[in-house]
Amino acid sequence: MPAFRQVGEKQLPNPVLCMAWSPKRDLIALANTTGELLLHRLASFQRVWSLPPSEYTGKEITALAWRPDGKILAFSLGDTKQVVLCGVEKAEILHVFPVQNPVTCMHWMEVMEESSALSAFYNSEDESKLFLPKLPTLPKSYSTTSKIFSEEKSDEIMNLLGEVRLNILVLGGDHGFVELYAYGMYKIATLTGVSGRCRSLSLSSDLKSLSVITEVRSADNNPEICYVQLDTGLLSDCLPEVTRMARKFTHISTLLQYLHLSLTCMCEAWEDILMQMDLRLTKFVQEKNTTTQVQDEFLELLLWGQSSPELQALLMNQLTVKGLKKLGHSIESSYSSIQKLVISHLQSGSEALLYHLSEVKGMSLWKQKFEPLGLDSVALEGAITAVGSFSLKANELLQVIDKSMKNFKAFFRWLYVAMLRMCEEHVPPELNKMTQKDIAFVADFLSEHFSENEELFDRKGKYFNVERVGQYLKDEDEDLVSPPNTKGNQWLNFLQESTYLKESPLLFPSYPQKSLHFVKRMMENVIEHCLQKPAEVIGKSVKQAVFLPLYTVPERYDLMWNDKKAKMHYVVFCMPEISPCKLYLLRKGTDPNRLSLMSFLPLNLSHYVYSCLDARFYDDEMLTVVLQGAEEDNRRVLAQLPLSSTLSCETEFTWEPNLRLDQQTSAIPCQGLVLGNQWRELESMKAQFVAVNGIRKVACVLSANLRHIRVFEMDVEDEDEEGADSQNNSADQEGLDTTMTSQGQGEESVEAEGEAGEQVGDGFQKTEEHLESEEALEIS
């Protein structure tokens, strides 16, 4: 009677490189060789969605990790050296950040330590909601062309914050690259001193130490596998302070993301059609034969109602009455949209950013608590000043928009009437009335905007810059072509005449010559400097506590490493050339400053000769393994190995510090294990790898060719095929579809799709239908 119940099997079109179960739901993420990310559900291995590779992010996925709450999936890209955070509900990329080296492994853990200081912070963390309004959702009408974001993502970006309890994403890569990111976004440590290529890593839940398995090239160019334990005591000792600081900086990072998206929407609300007036006037100047200036020709039309043949041809043939009317509506609509985005989004986001930065500055002044973590009050003051400058520039843009809207309305109204008279059409009575004040207003507009002096001939060969708003939205380093006229501004004159206020640090600089994009990038750089300082300080505090060279293996072996988080670090490995039928369990306490049990326990699998192909920790006392029989039958077995008797072994191994582990295996205590009835032969499958989730009691086995997958429920037994089918139906009904009564047709379509062969874009059509029952899968 075989153990475990098979609930799904599928042949995939592309080889799978990485697979990881969600910690909260019956969902498994797969990454294949094409760079595609797939999400499948347990029942019949249904595909929920697929995220195709992107030229902007990358096409070579090297590692996967789930956020502990199961709502965010992180994956690393080797070709572009980036880490991406993806929302599970809608398969949307929410955040991307670059890394120095390609990531080879990652681990996302949640801090489980409790204290009164932490409890108080958890209860008060949402105080900002009492003082700050909720940030408005970006309008649906804009479909952003940003490389990363799509429409209506402001809510999803805010969800990046997740739960208040601290969680840390640990990244490892080539050349000893190790970095720690609080909440998956804010880098709190860059570690140095680790040698080789990281194969696996695990940060203890008490933050006292980080275990790393590295691969270092030996003298004969064979990889030497080593175990490294790093002392992260500063994070543990200052856990309440680290949590508070990290949470604040994650708020700040999220707000920067929100401002970036808001500015992207503003750029799209501004249309290129607004530049048509400038371009056509420039062409008119270059082609006209008269010596009079354009300004004079428009003034002559304004005062006498007469125009030159060239100006008349420009107005009637190029602009046209219909085109002018359309241009006026377009300008008014675009300016109104930009104005609303500035007021509701940029200003709200800037105010929230100032609030959180001010709180962080207050934390930095508590030097006893936060100075050891690298918080610099001077740098934070510079960040606050930069945000203030950004707010001033946003207000300046509002004033320019307000003035431009008034100017264009008056100018287009007059020009529209003049063009109607040129073509001898009827002029509506409400437009025919023009006072002396209106005439003076249009004359001032012409004098200010229609000048051909050489000093106004801009860098792109244009004489005219009638449209003043677009220059603020361009991502360029050059100065504004038409900066605002500050002549006669009483406040600026007062500042210039005041000896004390002229260079006062209490006043935000305004940068009148720069665009909004330029000031935003300057603000981001200053804040990024504040974010980097704690990561450097904390990183330098991390020291190597243990270094154990384990063994060397030829290049042909590609072993899978496993770490277990508890009060002990656990690593399971095998040395196929030394003892192919034994597993070795390394145990080391999480506190490197205390003497604790360090033992190596080889596990004899059974009297029958098996070798271990892959192993994963199922729970605290169970190991899930894929075994291979002797070469004559070459059968593959999925088994559960109880470790309770092994973990209670009190025989300690004495390490010879001058030797590798594989050079002293005879002295390692041995503990035999019998498979019992917790195993199942995997028929017609050359199984090689396994991924498990002990909380959900599921396992996924992958074949050696990386295309054949089987999914098992681990805590049930098959009695026969008919019983298995009924159990499958019952489990699907009770565990997956309790909240859905109309799901049947959708599931049938997905199953039919699986039988016919999966196709890369179909998953998105099923996303909403499949995720409607997610609440039934959540673990409270």
mmCIF file of C-alpha atoms in Angstrom, residues 120-121 123-132 244 248 355-356 359:
data_model
loop_
_atom_site.group_PDB
_atom_site.id
_atom_site.type_symbol
_atom_site.label_atom_id
_atom_site.label_comp_id
_atom_site.label_asym_id
_atom_site.label_seq_id
_atom_site.Cartn_x
_atom_site.Cartn_y
_atom_site.Cartn_z
ATOM 1 C CA ALA A 120 4.151 48.686 21.730
ATOM 2 C CA PHE A 121 5.494 49.504 18.266
ATOM 3 C CA ASN A 123 0.190 48.604 18.283
ATOM 4 C CA SER A 124 1.219 52.178 17.417
ATOM 5 C CA GLU A 125 2.602 51.636 13.921
ATOM 6 C CA ASP A 126 -0.510 52.913 12.193
ATOM 7 C CA GLU A 127 -0.456 56.266 14.018
ATOM 8 C CA SER A 128 0.491 57.985 10.757
ATOM 9 C CA LYS A 129 -3.039 57.248 9.503
ATOM 10 C CA LEU A 130 -4.354 59.581 12.187
ATOM 11 C CA PHE A 131 -2.356 62.516 10.798
ATOM 12 C CA LEU A 132 -2.069 61.777 7.080
ATOM 13 C CA ARG A 244 11.182 50.703 13.824
ATOM 14 C CA LYS A 248 9.968 53.816 8.489
ATOM 15 C CA TYR A 355 6.213 63.248 7.910
ATOM 16 C CA HIS A 356 8.094 59.938 7.892
ATOM 17 C CA GLU A 359 10.086 60.968 12.457
#
